[in-house]
mmCIF file of C-alpha atoms in Angstrom:
data_model
loop_
_atom_site.group_PDB
_atom_site.id
_atom_site.type_symbol
_atom_site.label_atom_id
_atom_site.label_comp_id
_atom_site.label_asym_id
_atom_site.label_seq_id
_atom_site.Cartn_x
_atom_site.Cartn_y
_atom_site.Cartn_z
ATOM 1 C CA MET S 1 -0.033 -0.013 -0.065
ATOM 2 C CA ASN S 2 1.451 3.469 -1.033
ATOM 3 C CA PHE S 3 0.072 6.949 -1.470
ATOM 4 C CA ASP S 4 0.810 9.434 -4.483
ATOM 5 C CA ARG S 5 1.681 12.310 -2.094
ATOM 6 C CA ILE S 6 2.911 12.367 1.462
ATOM 7 C CA ALA S 7 2.853 15.411 3.658
ATOM 8 C CA ILE S 8 4.098 15.835 7.266
ATOM 9 C CA LEU S 9 2.981 18.398 9.602
ATOM 10 C CA ASP S 10 4.949 19.682 12.435
ATOM 11 C CA TRP S 11 2.466 21.364 14.897
ATOM 12 C CA SER S 12 2.801 24.511 17.364
ATOM 13 C CA ALA S 13 0.567 25.503 20.325
ATOM 14 C CA ALA S 14 2.135 29.091 20.323
ATOM 15 C CA ASN S 15 -0.310 32.012 21.482
ATOM 16 C CA ARG S 16 0.484 34.317 18.685
ATOM 17 C CA PRO S 17 1.520 34.090 15.081
ATOM 18 C CA ARG S 18 4.762 32.766 14.678
ATOM 19 C CA ARG S 19 7.451 31.524 11.850
ATOM 20 C CA GLY S 20 10.582 29.650 11.628
ATOM 21 C CA LYS S 21 11.970 27.861 14.831
ATOM 22 C CA ASP S 22 9.244 26.068 16.865
ATOM 23 C CA SER S 23 6.334 27.152 14.483
ATOM 24 C CA ILE S 24 4.079 25.046 12.208
ATOM 25 C CA TRP S 25 5.774 23.454 9.227
ATOM 26 C CA LEU S 26 3.956 21.499 6.373
ATOM 27 C CA GLY S 27 6.586 19.469 4.295
ATOM 28 C CA LEU S 28 6.118 17.297 1.189
ATOM 29 C CA ASP S 29 7.956 14.410 -0.049
ATOM 30 C CA ASP S 30 9.240 16.659 -3.039
ATOM 31 C CA GLY S 31 11.462 18.412 -0.508
ATOM 32 C CA THR S 32 8.992 21.500 -0.445
ATOM 33 C CA ALA S 33 7.667 22.859 2.705
ATOM 34 C CA THR S 34 5.460 25.807 3.767
ATOM 35 C CA ASN S 35 5.587 27.598 7.188
ATOM 36 C CA PRO S 36 1.890 28.987 8.230
ATOM 37 C CA ARG S 37 1.953 31.451 10.906
ATOM 38 C CA THR S 38 -1.031 30.381 12.644
ATOM 39 C CA ARG S 39 -3.069 27.269 13.093
ATOM 40 C CA ALA S 40 -5.925 28.816 10.933
ATOM 41 C CA GLU S 41 -3.481 29.239 8.051
ATOM 42 C CA ALA S 42 -2.344 25.625 8.545
ATOM 43 C CA PHE S 43 -5.881 24.553 8.310
ATOM 44 C CA ASP S 44 -6.403 26.565 5.124
ATOM 45 C CA ALA S 45 -3.201 24.869 3.690
ATOM 46 C CA LEU S 46 -4.247 21.417 4.666
ATOM 47 C CA CYS S 47 -7.696 21.954 3.070
ATOM 48 C CA ALA S 48 -5.868 23.328 -0.131
ATOM 49 C CA LEU S 49 -3.782 19.939 -0.295
ATOM 50 C CA VAL S 50 -6.800 17.755 0.275
ATOM 51 C CA GLU S 51 -8.820 19.647 -2.464
ATOM 52 C CA ALA S 52 -6.009 19.260 -4.841
ATOM 53 C CA THR S 53 -5.656 15.516 -4.045
ATOM 54 C CA LEU S 54 -9.243 14.779 -4.538
ATOM 55 C CA ALA S 55 -9.378 16.894 -7.819
ATOM 56 C CA SER S 56 -6.392 14.872 -9.241
ATOM 57 C CA ARG S 57 -7.959 11.618 -8.121
ATOM 58 C CA GLN S 58 -4.903 10.800 -6.260
ATOM 59 C CA THR S 59 -4.200 9.510 -2.770
ATOM 60 C CA LEU S 60 -2.726 11.503 0.057
ATOM 61 C CA LEU S 61 -0.930 10.512 3.507
ATOM 62 C CA ILE S 62 -0.891 13.309 6.019
ATOM 63 C CA GLY S 63 1.366 12.624 9.034
ATOM 64 C CA ALA S 64 0.761 14.984 12.037
ATOM 65 C CA ASP S 65 3.478 15.402 14.698
ATOM 66 C CA PHE S 66 1.299 14.954 17.995
ATOM 67 C CA ALA S 67 -0.459 12.147 19.704
ATOM 68 C CA PHE S 68 -3.818 11.020 18.202
ATOM 69 C CA GLY S 69 -5.037 9.489 21.536
ATOM 70 C CA TYR S 70 -4.440 9.513 25.384
ATOM 71 C CA PRO S 71 -3.676 6.798 27.682
ATOM 72 C CA ALA S 72 -6.179 3.975 27.777
ATOM 73 C CA GLY S 73 -9.273 4.810 30.045
ATOM 74 C CA PHE S 74 -9.228 8.470 29.315
ATOM 75 C CA ALA S 75 -11.616 8.671 26.420
ATOM 76 C CA GLN S 76 -14.345 6.716 28.384
ATOM 77 C CA ALA S 77 -13.966 8.879 31.455
ATOM 78 C CA LEU S 78 -14.231 12.203 29.504
ATOM 79 C CA THR S 79 -16.872 11.453 26.994
ATOM 80 C CA GLY S 80 -18.463 8.120 28.055
ATOM 81 C CA ARG S 81 -17.065 6.490 24.810
ATOM 82 C CA PRO S 82 -13.827 4.341 24.809
ATOM 83 C CA GLU S 83 -13.028 5.676 21.487
ATOM 84 C CA ALA S 84 -9.886 8.180 20.548
ATOM 85 C CA LEU S 85 -12.135 9.888 17.978
ATOM 86 C CA ALA S 86 -14.722 10.626 20.772
ATOM 87 C CA VAL S 87 -12.100 12.852 22.463
ATOM 88 C CA TRP S 88 -11.442 14.510 19.029
ATOM 89 C CA ASP S 89 -15.143 15.338 19.039
ATOM 90 C CA TRP S 90 -15.287 16.714 22.508
ATOM 91 C CA LEU S 91 -12.034 18.837 22.066
ATOM 92 C CA ALA S 92 -13.453 20.402 18.830
ATOM 93 C CA ALA S 93 -16.553 21.332 20.624
ATOM 94 C CA ASN S 94 -14.766 22.862 23.629
ATOM 95 C CA LEU S 95 -11.464 24.194 22.279
ATOM 96 C CA HIS S 96 -11.525 27.964 21.217
ATOM 97 C CA ASP S 97 -8.761 29.103 19.051
ATOM 98 C CA ASP S 98 -8.726 32.385 17.185
ATOM 99 C CA PRO S 99 -7.215 33.448 14.051
ATOM 100 C CA GLN S 100 -4.348 35.033 16.077
ATOM 101 C CA ASN S 101 -3.608 31.785 17.639
ATOM 102 C CA ARG S 102 -5.275 32.688 20.990
ATOM 103 C CA SER S 103 -6.822 29.648 22.444
ATOM 104 C CA ASN S 104 -8.391 28.530 25.709
ATOM 105 C CA ARG S 105 -6.135 25.578 25.947
ATOM 106 C CA ILE S 106 -4.961 25.906 29.526
ATOM 107 C CA ALA S 107 -8.430 26.689 30.907
ATOM 108 C CA LEU S 108 -9.782 23.636 28.878
ATOM 109 C CA ALA S 109 -7.060 21.302 30.355
ATOM 110 C CA ALA S 110 -8.007 22.717 33.976
ATOM 111 C CA GLN S 111 -11.807 22.039 33.002
ATOM 112 C CA ILE S 112 -11.037 18.576 32.245
ATOM 113 C CA ASN S 113 -8.975 17.822 35.382
ATOM 114 C CA ALA S 114 -12.087 19.245 37.397
ATOM 115 C CA ARG S 115 -14.218 16.578 35.669
ATOM 116 C CA LEU S 116 -12.071 13.634 36.602
ATOM 117 C CA PRO S 117 -10.960 11.853 39.778
ATOM 118 C CA GLY S 118 -8.038 13.218 42.092
ATOM 119 C CA LEU S 119 -5.850 16.275 40.749
ATOM 120 C CA GLY S 120 -4.664 16.006 37.228
ATOM 121 C CA PRO S 121 -3.894 14.309 34.920
ATOM 122 C CA PHE S 122 -2.674 17.399 32.980
ATOM 123 C CA TRP S 123 -0.175 19.574 34.618
ATOM 124 C CA PHE S 124 1.987 22.710 34.028
ATOM 125 C CA ASN S 125 0.287 26.055 33.989
ATOM 126 C CA PRO S 126 2.539 28.579 31.766
ATOM 127 C CA THR S 127 0.224 31.513 32.545
ATOM 128 C CA ARG S 128 -0.040 33.940 35.537
ATOM 129 C CA LEU S 129 -3.644 32.917 35.793
ATOM 130 C CA PRO S 130 -4.710 30.889 38.946
ATOM 131 C CA TYR S 131 -6.102 27.399 37.773
ATOM 132 C CA PRO S 132 -6.546 25.352 41.003
ATOM 133 C CA ASP S 133 -7.323 22.396 39.108
ATOM 134 C CA LEU S 134 -4.289 22.396 37.052
ATOM 135 C CA PRO S 135 -1.086 21.726 39.035
ATOM 136 C CA HIS S 136 2.193 23.442 38.061
ATOM 137 C CA LYS S 137 4.211 20.398 38.877
ATOM 138 C CA GLY S 138 3.351 16.898 37.860
ATOM 139 C CA SER S 139 4.698 15.431 41.112
ATOM 140 C CA THR S 140 1.753 17.209 43.076
ATOM 141 C CA ARG S 141 -0.893 15.255 40.862
ATOM 142 C CA HIS S 142 -2.671 12.423 42.859
ATOM 143 C CA GLY S 143 -5.660 9.857 42.386
ATOM 144 C CA ASN S 144 -5.401 9.745 38.774
ATOM 145 C CA PRO S 145 -6.458 6.294 37.069
ATOM 146 C CA PHE S 146 -4.515 6.846 33.846
ATOM 147 C CA ALA S 147 -1.007 5.839 32.490
ATOM 148 C CA GLU S 148 1.676 8.713 32.312
ATOM 149 C CA HIS S 149 2.348 7.403 28.799
ATOM 150 C CA ARG S 150 0.716 5.547 25.992
ATOM 151 C CA LEU S 151 2.338 2.334 24.854
ATOM 152 C CA ALA S 152 3.687 4.109 21.745
ATOM 153 C CA ASP S 153 5.443 6.886 24.037
ATOM 154 C CA GLN S 154 6.938 4.218 26.251
ATOM 155 C CA THR S 155 8.398 2.749 22.971
ATOM 156 C CA ALA S 156 9.596 5.711 21.143
ATOM 157 C CA LYS S 157 12.809 7.109 22.429
ATOM 158 C CA GLY S 158 12.296 10.786 23.593
ATOM 159 C CA ALA S 159 8.435 10.861 23.462
ATOM 160 C CA GLN S 160 6.902 12.836 26.349
ATOM 161 C CA SER S 161 3.836 12.367 28.413
ATOM 162 C CA PRO S 162 0.599 13.834 26.770
ATOM 163 C CA TRP S 163 -0.333 15.492 30.066
ATOM 164 C CA LYS S 164 2.443 17.976 30.157
ATOM 165 C CA LEU S 165 1.349 21.200 28.796
ATOM 166 C CA GLY S 166 4.414 23.355 28.916
ATOM 167 C CA GLY S 167 8.288 22.940 29.142
ATOM 168 C CA ALA S 168 10.994 21.604 27.014
ATOM 169 C CA GLY S 169 9.820 19.050 24.813
ATOM 170 C CA ALA S 170 6.202 19.234 26.037
ATOM 171 C CA VAL S 171 3.396 18.001 23.492
ATOM 172 C CA GLY S 172 0.405 18.212 25.616
ATOM 173 C CA SER S 173 -0.507 21.592 24.274
ATOM 174 C CA GLN S 174 -0.053 20.692 20.735
ATOM 175 C CA ILE S 175 -2.423 17.720 20.969
ATOM 176 C CA LEU S 176 -5.071 19.832 22.626
ATOM 177 C CA THR S 177 -4.789 22.391 19.791
ATOM 178 C CA GLY S 178 -4.017 19.986 17.060
ATOM 179 C CA LEU S 179 -6.855 17.371 17.182
ATOM 180 C CA PRO S 180 -9.592 19.982 16.673
ATOM 181 C CA VAL S 181 -7.870 21.217 13.542
ATOM 182 C CA LEU S 182 -7.767 17.537 12.120
ATOM 183 C CA HIS S 183 -11.411 17.005 13.404
ATOM 184 C CA ARG S 184 -12.578 20.078 11.204
ATOM 185 C CA LEU S 185 -10.406 18.821 8.308
ATOM 186 C CA ARG S 186 -12.555 15.661 8.377
ATOM 187 C CA ALA S 187 -15.757 17.623 8.638
ATOM 188 C CA ALA S 188 -14.590 19.702 5.775
ATOM 189 C CA PHE S 189 -14.171 16.517 3.407
ATOM 190 C CA PRO S 190 -16.920 14.018 4.811
ATOM 191 C CA GLY S 191 -16.249 10.365 3.936
ATOM 192 C CA GLN S 192 -12.958 11.164 2.215
ATOM 193 C CA ILE S 193 -10.304 11.087 5.059
ATOM 194 C CA ALA S 194 -9.642 8.059 7.413
ATOM 195 C CA VAL S 195 -7.858 8.294 10.639
ATOM 196 C CA TRP S 196 -4.979 5.482 11.334
ATOM 197 C CA PRO S 197 -5.210 3.190 13.297
ATOM 198 C CA PHE S 198 -8.820 3.879 14.159
ATOM 199 C CA GLU S 199 -10.518 3.312 10.910
ATOM 200 C CA PRO S 200 -10.439 1.137 7.901
ATOM 201 C CA LEU S 201 -8.012 2.765 5.152
ATOM 202 C CA THR S 202 -10.578 2.943 2.238
ATOM 203 C CA THR S 203 -10.430 6.731 1.705
ATOM 204 C CA PRO S 204 -8.253 8.882 -0.709
ATOM 205 C CA VAL S 205 -6.746 10.647 2.267
ATOM 206 C CA VAL S 206 -5.408 9.320 5.459
ATOM 207 C CA LEU S 207 -4.267 10.823 8.518
ATOM 208 C CA ALA S 208 -1.545 9.229 11.006
ATOM 209 C CA GLU S 209 0.527 10.132 13.762
ATOM 210 C CA VAL S 210 4.138 10.570 13.145
ATOM 211 C CA PHE S 211 7.293 11.354 15.243
ATOM 212 C CA PRO S 212 9.915 12.960 13.308
ATOM 213 C CA SER S 213 12.482 12.206 15.992
ATOM 214 C CA LEU S 214 12.706 8.613 14.572
ATOM 215 C CA LEU S 215 15.040 10.072 12.031
ATOM 216 C CA GLY S 216 16.883 12.295 14.685
ATOM 217 C CA PRO S 217 20.449 11.385 13.590
ATOM 218 C CA GLU S 218 19.638 11.808 9.795
ATOM 219 C CA VAL S 219 18.077 15.178 10.641
ATOM 220 C CA ASN S 220 21.099 16.403 12.607
ATOM 221 C CA ALA S 221 23.360 15.335 9.874
ATOM 222 C CA ARG S 222 21.519 17.629 7.406
ATOM 223 C CA LEU S 223 21.436 20.709 9.534
ATOM 224 C CA ARG S 224 23.463 23.841 8.506
ATOM 225 C CA PRO S 225 23.535 27.381 9.819
ATOM 226 C CA GLY S 226 20.301 29.369 8.760
ATOM 227 C CA ILE S 227 18.421 26.026 8.302
ATOM 228 C CA VAL S 228 15.424 25.412 10.493
ATOM 229 C CA LYS S 229 15.456 21.997 12.012
ATOM 230 C CA ASP S 230 11.591 21.691 11.942
ATOM 231 C CA ARG S 231 11.670 22.089 8.044
ATOM 232 C CA VAL S 232 14.283 19.416 7.605
ATOM 233 C CA GLN S 233 12.448 17.037 9.955
ATOM 234 C CA VAL S 234 9.160 17.189 8.086
ATOM 235 C CA THR S 235 10.679 17.108 4.436
ATOM 236 C CA LEU S 236 13.038 14.178 5.299
ATOM 237 C CA LEU S 237 10.237 12.192 7.065
ATOM 238 C CA ALA S 238 8.059 12.626 3.970
ATOM 239 C CA ARG S 239 10.821 11.412 1.784
ATOM 240 C CA ALA S 240 11.457 8.375 4.036
ATOM 241 C CA LEU S 241 7.815 7.455 3.893
ATOM 242 C CA ALA S 242 7.337 7.998 0.212
ATOM 243 C CA GLY S 243 10.526 5.838 -0.445
ATOM 244 C CA GLN S 244 8.900 2.802 1.113
ATOM 245 C CA PRO S 245 8.365 -0.167 -1.321
ATOM 246 C CA ASP S 246 5.056 -0.777 0.535
ATOM 247 C CA LEU S 247 3.788 1.043 3.580
ATOM 248 C CA LYS S 248 1.494 -1.866 4.609
ATOM 249 C CA THR S 249 4.097 -3.297 7.024
ATOM 250 C CA LEU S 250 4.343 0.182 8.583
ATOM 251 C CA LEU S 251 0.652 0.689 9.048
ATOM 252 C CA THR S 252 0.124 -2.397 10.745
ATOM 253 C CA PRO S 253 0.411 -1.472 14.532
ATOM 254 C CA PRO S 254 1.391 -4.124 17.400
ATOM 255 C CA ASP S 255 -1.538 -6.324 18.370
ATOM 256 C CA ASP S 256 -2.529 -4.611 21.659
ATOM 257 C CA PRO S 257 -5.990 -3.594 22.803
ATOM 258 C CA ARG S 258 -4.746 -0.265 23.974
ATOM 259 C CA ILE S 259 -3.779 0.895 20.596
ATOM 260 C CA SER S 260 -7.412 1.424 19.473
ATOM 261 C CA GLU S 261 -7.825 3.943 21.881
ATOM 262 C CA GLU S 262 -4.298 5.357 22.169
ATOM 263 C CA GLY S 263 -3.354 5.408 18.743
ATOM 264 C CA TRP S 264 0.270 4.543 17.230
ATOM 265 C CA ILE S 265 3.125 6.140 15.758
ATOM 266 C CA LEU S 266 3.811 5.371 11.998
ATOM 267 C CA GLY S 267 7.142 4.162 11.460
ATOM 268 C CA LEU S 268 7.717 3.047 14.989
ATOM 269 C CA GLY S 269 9.707 -0.076 15.114
ATOM 270 C CA HIS S 270 10.604 0.363 11.409
ATOM 271 C CA GLU S 271 13.423 2.973 11.752
ATOM 272 C CA GLN S 272 15.835 1.237 9.696
ATOM 273 C CA ALA S 273 13.335 0.922 6.726
ATOM 274 C CA LEU S 274 13.072 4.720 6.926
ATOM 275 C CA ARG S 275 16.850 5.194 6.774
ATOM 276 C CA ASP S 276 17.260 2.829 4.099
ATOM 277 C CA ALA S 277 14.883 4.791 1.981
ATOM 278 C CA LEU S 278 16.757 7.846 2.560
ATOM 279 C CA ALA S 279 19.986 6.078 1.553
#
């Protein structure tokens, strides 16, 4: 199984328009990349990419660099449905994110915490606003029934907890702001976009979670002064995936019931195959 086009999306939860380092990058397997200033601009770029793919009757794989699910049990506790896509629905209905990147992600995390047992699971408040339900330190949380990491995060070297909202390498805020955008993208093209590994891959466009750090040494070897690492990561991973003789193996996650709720990282466990494609 292969795709005509592959795009990789590196995300940002920045609270203002931003370009360059630590911003949003959308890279294609032809080596080109764009750098939307805001999440609204990124959504428009994704829509244009999907529209072009459908118009040309091609297929497209979009890899997004943030978790598609949370540790097992969270979806049921939050939404009453043990499905990752139920969390997508809930976040899309409750996250507010304006055209200038101002979102309520921190307040929303505190709101979620207040609905669940104990104190947590989300933590780290980067604002000056008091949120009693959102502890600043992870060590002060208590009474949470959820694992700190998903199965994929335990396997991928360098992957961080989805509960951490700020600090070096934190991905929690990217997930809270990214999943609603992918939810809106699916809504804009009903029946045309499937989410791996939660749905059958019978649509022309597929969304999959990726982790560009799987190619960390290869990315670092290509860095030069003035070159943004994020740009290298998205284009290099897109090339590596496009160079696979058959993506079926990479699109077959481990046989673990947690994955149906937590998701999985495309290419995890197949790093050598990705490197071989670049070579």
